[in-house]
């Protein structure tokens, strides 16, 4: 076939197919040509096609047929960390437990790390028990029984019992033997109690994933879940380790290392959060963290922490006087939009595509029991310059959500702003989105 004829064919293909399909056809033609000079001229036409349609610059379309996850399962993954046992030195939680539990209830989470008696009876909240008894800074197995006795009569208000906290950061020169022995004895005592033996046992947490969990390989039969504290410092939730892609996503590094200690290979994150680079950044990052961790396979995450401590740090969703920060309001709106108690259905698949520049765009697809889909979508970009200590302003990304069939209605929610829709559409199969650097929820009624 002459080159002129290939040009005619190319024009026809470009009119009838999108550019990606055209390039596939060109490749098929290329492989049938033996003449190198014709190949070279055809290559030039292919490059022109790519440049004309922008394929060489940005991703144009992201097509997906995806099975959703139950919205209830995601909401069940969201928790907060508390310190009810601290009653001095600015321990606002320990000094005002009922006021704090009321705030947790209003937030919409279903569990918290730590425990206060009758929190399920009075507030519908379950807790994660915590066993970490030390003498002169060193773990002491003699205190395990007394610590477990605190939960007697309240075992049904717990979802798990957690082991020692970040013991790798201590000065115990024999820390790995100490921690192994303590974890083994803790598990033995828990499983010897009929009222507790069915509770999952969370392994010890670490201050760092490197050269730590590997020292606990022989406790894998003692714990049911591994336990991580994947703080990102001032980086975004989805960051690579120190923002260096060869090092891997930082939460994936934690998961990989922690799985060495768990017989089930399941990993919970009982602490992560931000010492408030700014209240706005904290409010953007917190829902993103929950969505990102869940997407990476973590079924339970607790945000550190519910209330600012008395040391001047700003980790909390609430200030010391229990006033609400923007992060509290944002997370409350986020949970309110997604809240669903349906557990007895199998989520469906959704066929959709995103047109536009999808670089650094993340999504999580959920479904409620009434069939409604909730597509969480956000720009996974940094909102904070950690060198200059200033907020970064990321412009919204304009995308088109395309569906093969029309939906009855579509509603857009921006939990950072409100729990009410910011935009609504009637029957549609093409929905314009202005995707921000905080989570946008696209609710689709099929």
Short mmCIF file of C-alpha atoms in Angstrom, two decimals:
data_model
loop_
_atom_site.label_atom_id
_atom_site.label_comp_id
_atom_site.label_asym_id
_atom_site.label_seq_id
_atom_site.Cartn_x
_atom_site.Cartn_y
_atom_site.Cartn_z
CA UNK A 1 0.00 0.00 0.00
CA UNK A 2 1.36 3.47 -0.88
CA UNK A 3 1.96 6.17 1.76
CA UNK A 4 -0.75 8.35 0.21
CA UNK A 5 -3.27 5.63 0.83
CA UNK A 6 -2.16 5.34 4.47
CA UNK A 7 -2.73 9.11 4.84
CA UNK A 8 -6.30 8.72 3.59
CA UNK A 9 -6.87 5.84 5.99
CA UNK A 10 -5.43 7.89 8.85
CA UNK A 11 -7.80 10.82 8.18
CA UNK A 12 -10.75 8.46 8.12
CA UNK A 13 -9.70 6.79 11.36
CA UNK A 14 -9.14 10.11 13.11
CA UNK A 15 -12.65 11.24 12.25
CA UNK A 16 -14.31 8.01 13.34
CA UNK A 17 -12.22 7.00 16.38
CA UNK A 18 -10.67 8.81 19.29
CA UNK A 19 -6.93 9.33 19.12
CA UNK A 20 -6.07 6.41 21.38
CA UNK A 21 -7.92 3.99 19.16
CA UNK A 22 -6.25 5.59 16.11
CA UNK A 23 -2.81 5.00 17.56
CA UNK A 24 -3.65 1.32 18.13
CA UNK A 25 -4.71 1.03 14.48
CA UNK A 26 -1.52 2.77 13.36
CA UNK A 27 0.52 0.25 15.33
CA UNK A 28 -1.28 -2.61 13.58
CA UNK A 29 -0.56 -1.01 10.17
CA UNK A 30 3.07 -0.36 11.20
CA UNK A 31 3.67 -4.02 11.98
CA UNK A 32 2.50 -5.01 8.46
CA UNK A 33 4.94 -2.65 6.68
CA UNK A 34 8.34 -3.99 5.66
CA UNK A 35 9.65 -0.82 3.99
CA UNK A 36 11.61 1.21 6.59
CA UNK A 37 11.20 4.48 4.68
CA UNK A 38 7.42 4.09 4.76
CA UNK A 39 7.60 3.26 8.47
CA UNK A 40 9.54 6.46 9.12
CA UNK A 41 7.02 8.65 7.25
CA UNK A 42 4.10 6.94 9.01
CA UNK A 43 5.81 7.49 12.37
CA UNK A 44 5.77 11.21 11.65
CA UNK A 45 2.02 11.08 11.09
CA UNK A 46 1.57 9.23 14.39
CA UNK A 47 3.60 11.81 16.33
CA UNK A 48 1.52 14.61 14.80
CA UNK A 49 -1.64 12.81 15.88
CA UNK A 50 -0.35 12.49 19.45
CA UNK A 51 0.62 16.17 19.64
CA UNK A 52 -2.63 17.34 18.08
CA UNK A 53 -4.70 15.51 20.65
CA UNK A 54 -2.40 16.19 23.61
CA UNK A 55 -1.60 12.55 24.36
CA UNK A 56 2.04 13.38 24.88
CA UNK A 57 1.22 16.01 27.49
CA UNK A 58 -1.56 14.83 29.84
CA UNK A 59 -3.78 11.83 30.46
CA UNK A 60 -7.00 12.43 28.51
CA UNK A 61 -9.41 9.87 29.89
CA UNK A 62 -9.52 7.43 32.76
CA UNK A 63 -12.10 4.70 32.09
CA UNK A 64 -13.16 2.32 34.79
CA UNK A 65 -15.61 -0.46 35.55
CA UNK A 66 -15.30 -0.64 39.30
CA UNK A 67 -17.05 -2.58 42.05
CA UNK A 68 -18.01 -0.32 44.90
CA UNK A 69 -17.36 -0.91 48.61
CA UNK A 70 -20.16 -0.62 51.15
CA UNK A 71 -20.35 2.91 52.53
CA UNK A 72 -20.97 1.40 55.96
CA UNK A 73 -17.63 -0.44 55.84
CA UNK A 74 -15.83 2.81 55.14
CA UNK A 75 -17.63 4.77 57.86
CA UNK A 76 -16.85 1.90 60.26
CA UNK A 77 -13.15 2.43 59.52
CA UNK A 78 -13.11 5.99 60.92
CA UNK A 79 -12.14 6.59 64.55
CA UNK A 80 -10.38 9.09 66.82
CA UNK A 81 -7.73 8.72 69.51
CA UNK A 82 -8.42 9.81 73.10
CA UNK A 83 -6.61 10.05 76.43
CA UNK A 84 -9.34 9.78 79.04
CA UNK A 85 -6.89 8.49 81.64
CA UNK A 86 -4.94 11.80 81.58
CA UNK A 87 -6.57 14.12 84.10
CA UNK A 88 -3.73 16.56 84.84
CA UNK A 89 -1.38 18.79 82.86
CA UNK A 90 -4.07 20.00 80.47
CA UNK A 91 -5.79 16.65 80.03
CA UNK A 92 -9.09 18.09 78.79
CA UNK A 93 -10.47 14.66 77.87
CA UNK A 94 -9.88 13.16 81.30
CA UNK A 95 -11.26 16.27 83.02
CA UNK A 96 -14.41 16.48 80.85
CA UNK A 97 -15.12 12.92 79.64
CA UNK A 98 -18.88 13.33 79.10
CA UNK A 99 -18.47 16.55 77.12
CA UNK A 100 -15.79 14.91 74.94
CA UNK A 101 -17.84 11.74 74.40
CA UNK A 102 -20.77 13.93 73.36
CA UNK A 103 -18.53 15.61 70.78
CA UNK A 104 -17.32 12.22 69.53
CA UNK A 105 -20.92 11.06 69.18
CA UNK A 106 -21.86 14.19 67.21
CA UNK A 107 -18.84 13.71 65.00
CA UNK A 108 -20.44 10.52 63.71
CA UNK A 109 -17.61 8.03 64.30
CA UNK A 110 -18.52 4.65 65.73
CA UNK A 111 -15.39 3.84 67.72
CA UNK A 112 -12.46 5.53 69.40
CA UNK A 113 -9.06 4.53 70.68
CA UNK A 114 -8.97 4.47 74.46
CA UNK A 115 -11.92 3.63 76.66
CA UNK A 116 -14.30 5.19 79.14
CA UNK A 117 -16.83 3.07 81.05
CA UNK A 118 -20.37 2.91 79.66
CA UNK A 119 -19.50 4.83 76.51
CA UNK A 120 -21.48 2.34 74.42
CA UNK A 121 -24.43 2.27 76.80
CA UNK A 122 -24.60 6.06 77.05
CA UNK A 123 -23.27 7.19 73.67
CA UNK A 124 -23.34 4.20 71.32
CA UNK A 125 -19.54 4.30 71.02
CA UNK A 126 -17.15 1.36 71.24
CA UNK A 127 -13.49 1.65 72.17
CA UNK A 128 -10.10 0.04 71.64
CA UNK A 129 -8.68 -1.15 74.95
CA UNK A 130 -5.01 -0.52 75.57
CA UNK A 131 -2.53 -2.56 77.63
CA UNK A 132 0.83 -0.90 78.30
CA UNK A 133 2.02 -1.32 81.89
CA UNK A 134 5.52 -0.10 82.78
CA UNK A 135 7.71 0.16 85.84
CA UNK A 136 10.47 2.76 85.73
CA UNK A 137 9.86 3.08 81.99
CA UNK A 138 10.22 -0.66 81.28
CA UNK A 139 7.32 -2.93 80.34
CA UNK A 140 6.20 -4.98 83.34
CA UNK A 141 4.08 -8.11 82.85
CA UNK A 142 3.01 -7.97 86.51
CA UNK A 143 0.65 -5.11 85.63
CA UNK A 144 -1.22 -6.88 82.82
CA UNK A 145 -3.88 -8.55 85.00
CA UNK A 146 -4.81 -5.33 86.78
CA UNK A 147 -4.98 -3.48 83.48
CA UNK A 148 -7.28 -6.11 81.96
CA UNK A 149 -9.47 -6.07 85.08
CA UNK A 150 -10.41 -2.45 84.29
CA UNK A 151 -12.50 -3.74 81.37
CA UNK A 152 -14.35 -6.39 83.39
CA UNK A 153 -18.05 -6.05 82.68
CA UNK A 154 -17.43 -3.80 79.69
CA UNK A 155 -15.85 -6.28 77.30
CA UNK A 156 -18.79 -5.99 74.88
CA UNK A 157 -18.00 -2.28 74.54
CA UNK A 158 -14.59 -3.02 73.01
CA UNK A 159 -13.73 -3.77 69.38
CA UNK A 160 -10.13 -4.84 70.13
CA UNK A 161 -7.32 -4.72 72.68
CA UNK A 162 -4.07 -3.02 71.71
CA UNK A 163 -0.55 -3.78 72.87
CA UNK A 164 2.28 -1.45 73.95
CA UNK A 165 2.74 1.96 72.38
CA UNK A 166 5.91 2.80 70.38
CA UNK A 167 8.25 0.86 72.65
CA UNK A 168 11.01 1.05 70.03
CA UNK A 169 11.53 4.68 71.08
CA UNK A 170 12.43 3.76 74.68
CA UNK A 171 15.86 3.47 76.23
CA UNK A 172 15.42 -0.17 77.26
CA UNK A 173 18.60 -1.85 76.04
CA UNK A 174 16.87 -5.20 75.95
CA UNK A 175 13.70 -3.77 74.42
CA UNK A 176 13.04 -6.42 71.78
CA UNK A 177 13.15 -9.32 74.22
CA UNK A 178 11.12 -7.28 76.70
CA UNK A 179 8.50 -6.45 74.08
CA UNK A 180 8.28 -9.99 72.71
CA UNK A 181 7.82 -11.47 76.19
CA UNK A 182 5.28 -8.84 77.19
CA UNK A 183 3.20 -9.25 74.01
CA UNK A 184 3.17 -13.04 74.35
CA UNK A 185 2.07 -12.87 77.99
CA UNK A 186 -0.54 -10.19 77.27
CA UNK A 187 -2.08 -12.37 74.54
CA UNK A 188 -2.05 -15.43 76.81
CA UNK A 189 -3.94 -13.62 79.55
CA UNK A 190 -6.49 -12.12 77.15
CA UNK A 191 -7.26 -15.48 75.58
CA UNK A 192 -7.56 -17.16 78.95
CA UNK A 193 -10.56 -14.93 79.78
CA UNK A 194 -13.82 -16.24 78.26
CA UNK A 195 -15.25 -12.73 78.00
CA UNK A 196 -12.22 -11.46 76.07
CA UNK A 197 -10.88 -14.34 74.03
CA UNK A 198 -12.91 -13.40 70.94
CA UNK A 199 -11.55 -9.83 70.84
CA UNK A 200 -8.88 -9.14 68.21
CA UNK A 201 -5.45 -8.46 69.70
CA UNK A 202 -3.53 -5.60 68.09
CA UNK A 203 0.22 -5.91 68.12
CA UNK A 204 2.62 -3.29 69.45
CA UNK A 205 2.91 -0.04 67.54
CA UNK A 206 6.25 1.49 66.55
CA UNK A 207 7.59 5.02 66.21
CA UNK A 208 9.37 3.96 62.99
CA UNK A 209 8.80 1.10 60.54
CA UNK A 210 12.48 0.57 59.80
CA UNK A 211 14.46 -2.10 61.68
CA UNK A 212 11.64 -2.48 64.21
CA UNK A 213 8.82 -4.85 63.27
CA UNK A 214 11.29 -7.40 61.95
CA UNK A 215 12.44 -7.92 65.54
CA UNK A 216 8.98 -9.24 66.46
CA UNK A 217 8.61 -12.02 63.90
CA UNK A 218 7.95 -14.64 66.56
CA UNK A 219 4.95 -12.79 68.06
CA UNK A 220 2.87 -13.29 64.90
CA UNK A 221 0.92 -16.10 66.58
CA UNK A 222 0.16 -13.89 69.58
CA UNK A 223 -1.47 -10.98 67.72
CA UNK A 224 -4.41 -10.93 65.31
CA UNK A 225 -3.78 -7.55 63.69
CA UNK A 226 -0.64 -5.57 63.06
CA UNK A 227 -0.60 -1.98 64.28
CA UNK A 228 0.96 1.11 62.70
CA UNK A 229 1.37 4.82 63.45
CA UNK A 230 2.12 6.17 59.95
CA UNK A 231 2.61 9.87 60.60
CA UNK A 232 3.60 11.85 57.52
CA UNK A 233 5.04 14.84 59.36
CA UNK A 234 3.93 17.85 57.35
CA UNK A 235 3.51 15.87 54.13
CA UNK A 236 0.23 14.98 52.41
CA UNK A 237 -1.53 11.70 53.31
CA UNK A 238 -0.73 10.11 49.94
CA UNK A 239 2.94 11.09 49.95
CA UNK A 240 5.88 8.96 49.02
CA UNK A 241 8.44 8.39 51.74
CA UNK A 242 9.98 11.86 52.07
CA UNK A 243 8.28 12.57 48.70
CA UNK A 244 10.77 10.33 46.88
CA UNK A 245 8.87 7.89 44.58
CA UNK A 246 11.59 5.19 44.63
CA UNK A 247 11.00 4.85 48.37
CA UNK A 248 7.34 3.92 47.89
CA UNK A 249 4.18 5.39 49.37
CA UNK A 250 4.87 5.99 53.03
CA UNK A 251 1.79 4.13 54.28
CA UNK A 252 2.69 1.15 52.08
CA UNK A 253 6.12 1.00 53.68
CA UNK A 254 4.48 0.84 57.11
CA UNK A 255 2.04 -1.85 56.01
CA UNK A 256 4.76 -4.00 54.47
CA UNK A 257 6.91 -3.93 57.58
CA UNK A 258 4.09 -4.31 60.10
CA UNK A 259 2.60 -7.35 58.38
CA UNK A 260 5.60 -9.32 59.61
CA UNK A 261 4.06 -9.35 63.10
CA UNK A 262 0.49 -10.35 62.26
CA UNK A 263 -0.81 -13.85 61.61
CA UNK A 264 -3.78 -12.46 59.62
CA UNK A 265 -1.69 -9.93 57.70
CA UNK A 266 -4.37 -7.33 58.43
CA UNK A 267 -3.10 -3.92 59.56
CA UNK A 268 -4.85 -1.24 61.63
CA UNK A 269 -3.59 2.33 62.02
CA UNK A 270 -4.28 3.41 65.59
CA UNK A 271 -2.56 6.78 65.22
CA UNK A 272 -1.92 9.24 62.42
CA UNK A 273 -2.54 12.93 61.97
CA UNK A 274 -1.07 16.39 61.75
CA UNK A 275 0.21 18.83 64.33
CA UNK A 276 -1.86 21.43 62.51
CA UNK A 277 0.31 23.00 59.82
CA UNK A 278 -2.80 25.20 59.63
CA UNK A 279 -6.42 24.56 60.57
CA UNK A 280 -7.40 24.56 56.88
CA UNK A 281 -4.71 22.04 55.90
CA UNK A 282 -5.67 19.78 58.80
CA UNK A 283 -9.31 19.96 57.64
CA UNK A 284 -8.35 19.01 54.08
CA UNK A 285 -5.92 16.23 54.98
CA UNK A 286 -7.99 14.39 57.63
CA UNK A 287 -10.80 13.05 55.36
CA UNK A 288 -8.21 12.39 52.64
CA UNK A 289 -6.23 10.29 55.11
CA UNK A 290 -9.21 8.09 55.99
CA UNK A 291 -10.08 7.55 52.32
CA UNK A 292 -6.48 6.89 51.30
CA UNK A 293 -5.72 4.45 54.13
CA UNK A 294 -8.97 2.57 53.46
CA UNK A 295 -8.08 2.40 49.79
CA UNK A 296 -4.70 0.91 50.72
CA UNK A 297 -6.43 -1.88 52.66
CA UNK A 298 -6.50 -0.55 56.24
CA UNK A 299 -9.93 -1.40 57.76
CA UNK A 300 -9.58 0.74 60.92
CA UNK A 301 -7.85 4.11 61.30
CA UNK A 302 -7.91 6.45 64.30
CA UNK A 303 -7.00 10.09 63.86
CA UNK A 304 -4.65 11.48 66.47
CA UNK A 305 -6.30 13.11 68.32
CA UNK A 306 -9.68 14.30 69.57
CA UNK A 307 -8.55 17.24 71.75
CA UNK A 308 -5.39 19.34 71.76
CA UNK A 309 -3.01 18.34 74.55
CA UNK A 310 -1.76 20.64 77.26
CA UNK A 311 1.74 20.84 75.77
CA UNK A 312 0.87 23.43 73.13
CA UNK A 313 0.69 20.93 70.26
CA UNK A 314 -2.28 21.29 67.89
CA UNK A 315 -3.13 17.70 66.91
CA UNK A 316 -6.75 17.84 68.01
CA UNK A 317 -10.07 18.20 66.22
CA UNK A 318 -11.06 20.24 69.28
CA UNK A 319 -9.14 22.96 71.08
CA UNK A 320 -8.39 22.73 74.79
CA UNK A 321 -11.65 24.52 75.59
CA UNK A 322 -13.46 21.89 73.43
CA UNK A 323 -14.37 24.41 70.72
CA UNK A 324 -14.53 22.88 67.26
CA UNK A 325 -11.85 23.39 64.63
CA UNK A 326 -12.54 23.36 60.90
CA UNK A 327 -11.20 19.79 60.80
CA UNK A 328 -13.94 18.65 63.20
CA UNK A 329 -16.64 20.30 61.11
CA UNK A 330 -15.19 18.95 57.85
CA UNK A 331 -14.98 15.39 59.16
CA UNK A 332 -18.48 15.63 60.68
CA UNK A 333 -19.90 16.74 57.31
CA UNK A 334 -17.93 14.02 55.52
CA UNK A 335 -19.33 11.24 57.70
CA UNK A 336 -22.84 12.70 57.61
CA UNK A 337 -22.98 12.54 53.80
CA UNK A 338 -21.68 8.95 53.69
CA UNK A 339 -23.42 7.53 56.76
CA UNK A 340 -25.26 4.27 56.07
CA UNK A 341 -25.94 1.24 58.26
CA UNK A 342 -26.65 -1.28 55.47
CA UNK A 343 -24.47 -4.39 55.67
CA UNK A 344 -26.49 -7.18 54.02
CA UNK A 345 -26.08 -6.28 50.35
CA UNK A 346 -23.38 -6.97 47.78
CA UNK A 347 -22.13 -3.72 46.22
CA UNK A 348 -22.62 -3.28 42.47
CA UNK A 349 -20.23 -2.21 39.75
CA UNK A 350 -20.23 1.25 38.20
CA UNK A 351 -19.04 1.94 34.68
CA UNK A 352 -17.63 5.46 34.47
CA UNK A 353 -14.80 7.48 33.02
CA UNK A 354 -13.07 10.75 33.83
CA UNK A 355 -12.10 13.04 30.97
CA UNK A 356 -9.43 15.68 31.43
CA UNK A 357 -6.10 15.79 33.21
CA UNK A 358 -6.33 12.98 35.77
CA UNK A 359 -2.74 13.24 37.05
CA UNK A 360 -2.73 13.11 40.88
CA UNK A 361 -6.47 12.44 40.96
CA UNK A 362 -7.58 9.81 43.47
CA UNK A 363 -10.99 8.18 43.78
CA UNK A 364 -12.84 5.82 46.11
CA UNK A 365 -16.19 4.34 45.07
CA UNK A 366 -18.76 3.55 47.76
CA UNK A 367 -22.37 2.37 47.65
CA UNK A 368 -25.21 2.65 50.14
CA UNK A 369 -27.88 0.04 50.77
CA UNK A 370 -30.46 1.96 48.70
CA UNK A 371 -28.24 1.59 45.61
CA UNK A 372 -26.87 5.12 45.61
CA UNK A 373 -23.21 5.42 44.63
CA UNK A 374 -20.84 7.89 46.31
CA UNK A 375 -17.72 8.63 44.30
CA UNK A 376 -15.05 10.30 46.44
CA UNK A 377 -12.64 12.25 44.28
CA UNK A 378 -9.81 14.62 45.13
CA UNK A 379 -6.49 16.03 44.02
CA UNK A 380 -3.81 14.23 46.00
CA UNK A 381 -1.61 17.31 46.09
CA UNK A 382 0.25 18.95 48.92
CA UNK A 383 -1.57 21.82 50.61
CA UNK A 384 1.41 22.92 52.72
CA UNK A 385 4.92 24.12 51.98
CA UNK A 386 6.88 22.63 54.86
CA UNK A 387 9.97 24.75 54.13
CA UNK A 388 8.22 28.12 54.02
CA UNK A 389 5.46 27.06 56.46
CA UNK A 390 2.69 28.44 54.28
CA UNK A 391 -0.47 27.04 52.72
CA UNK A 392 -0.40 26.10 49.05
CA UNK A 393 -3.31 27.20 46.86
CA UNK A 394 -4.13 24.49 44.33
CA UNK A 395 -6.59 25.49 41.60
CA UNK A 396 -9.54 23.18 41.04
CA UNK A 397 -9.10 20.60 38.27
CA UNK A 398 -11.86 20.61 35.65
CA UNK A 399 -12.91 17.07 34.72
CA UNK A 400 -15.94 15.45 33.12
CA UNK A 401 -17.50 12.40 34.77
CA UNK A 402 -19.01 10.30 31.97
CA UNK A 403 -21.46 7.44 32.41
CA UNK A 404 -22.74 5.09 29.69
CA UNK A 405 -26.29 5.41 31.03
CA UNK A 406 -28.08 8.38 32.51
CA UNK A 407 -28.45 8.61 36.26
CA UNK A 408 -31.70 9.86 37.77
CA UNK A 409 -29.96 12.54 39.81
CA UNK A 410 -26.44 13.60 40.73
CA UNK A 411 -25.44 15.72 43.70
CA UNK A 412 -22.04 17.20 44.56
CA UNK A 413 -20.89 17.64 48.16
CA UNK A 414 -17.84 19.48 49.50
CA UNK A 415 -17.65 18.45 53.19
CA UNK A 416 -15.00 21.09 53.86
CA UNK A 417 -17.79 23.61 53.31
CA UNK A 418 -21.08 21.94 54.19
CA UNK A 419 -23.06 18.71 54.59
CA UNK A 420 -25.58 20.02 52.01
CA UNK A 421 -25.15 19.65 48.23
CA UNK A 422 -23.22 22.42 46.53
CA UNK A 423 -24.64 21.47 43.13
CA UNK A 424 -27.37 19.19 41.78
CA UNK A 425 -28.13 17.72 38.38
CA UNK A 426 -31.20 16.05 36.95
CA UNK A 427 -31.03 13.08 34.59
CA UNK A 428 -27.51 13.13 33.14
CA UNK A 429 -24.68 10.96 31.84
CA UNK A 430 -22.06 13.71 31.68
CA UNK A 431 -21.30 15.68 34.84
CA UNK A 432 -18.77 18.54 35.00
CA UNK A 433 -16.55 18.45 38.09
CA UNK A 434 -14.27 21.09 39.55
CA UNK A 435 -12.10 18.79 41.66
CA UNK A 436 -10.39 20.48 44.66
CA UNK A 437 -7.48 19.42 46.88
CA UNK A 438 -10.01 18.26 49.46
CA UNK A 439 -12.58 15.52 48.98
CA UNK A 440 -15.52 16.10 46.64
CA UNK A 441 -18.36 13.57 46.93
CA UNK A 442 -20.38 12.79 43.80
CA UNK A 443 -23.66 11.13 44.79
CA UNK A 444 -25.25 9.19 41.93
CA UNK A 445 -28.80 7.89 42.12
CA UNK A 446 -29.13 5.25 39.39
#
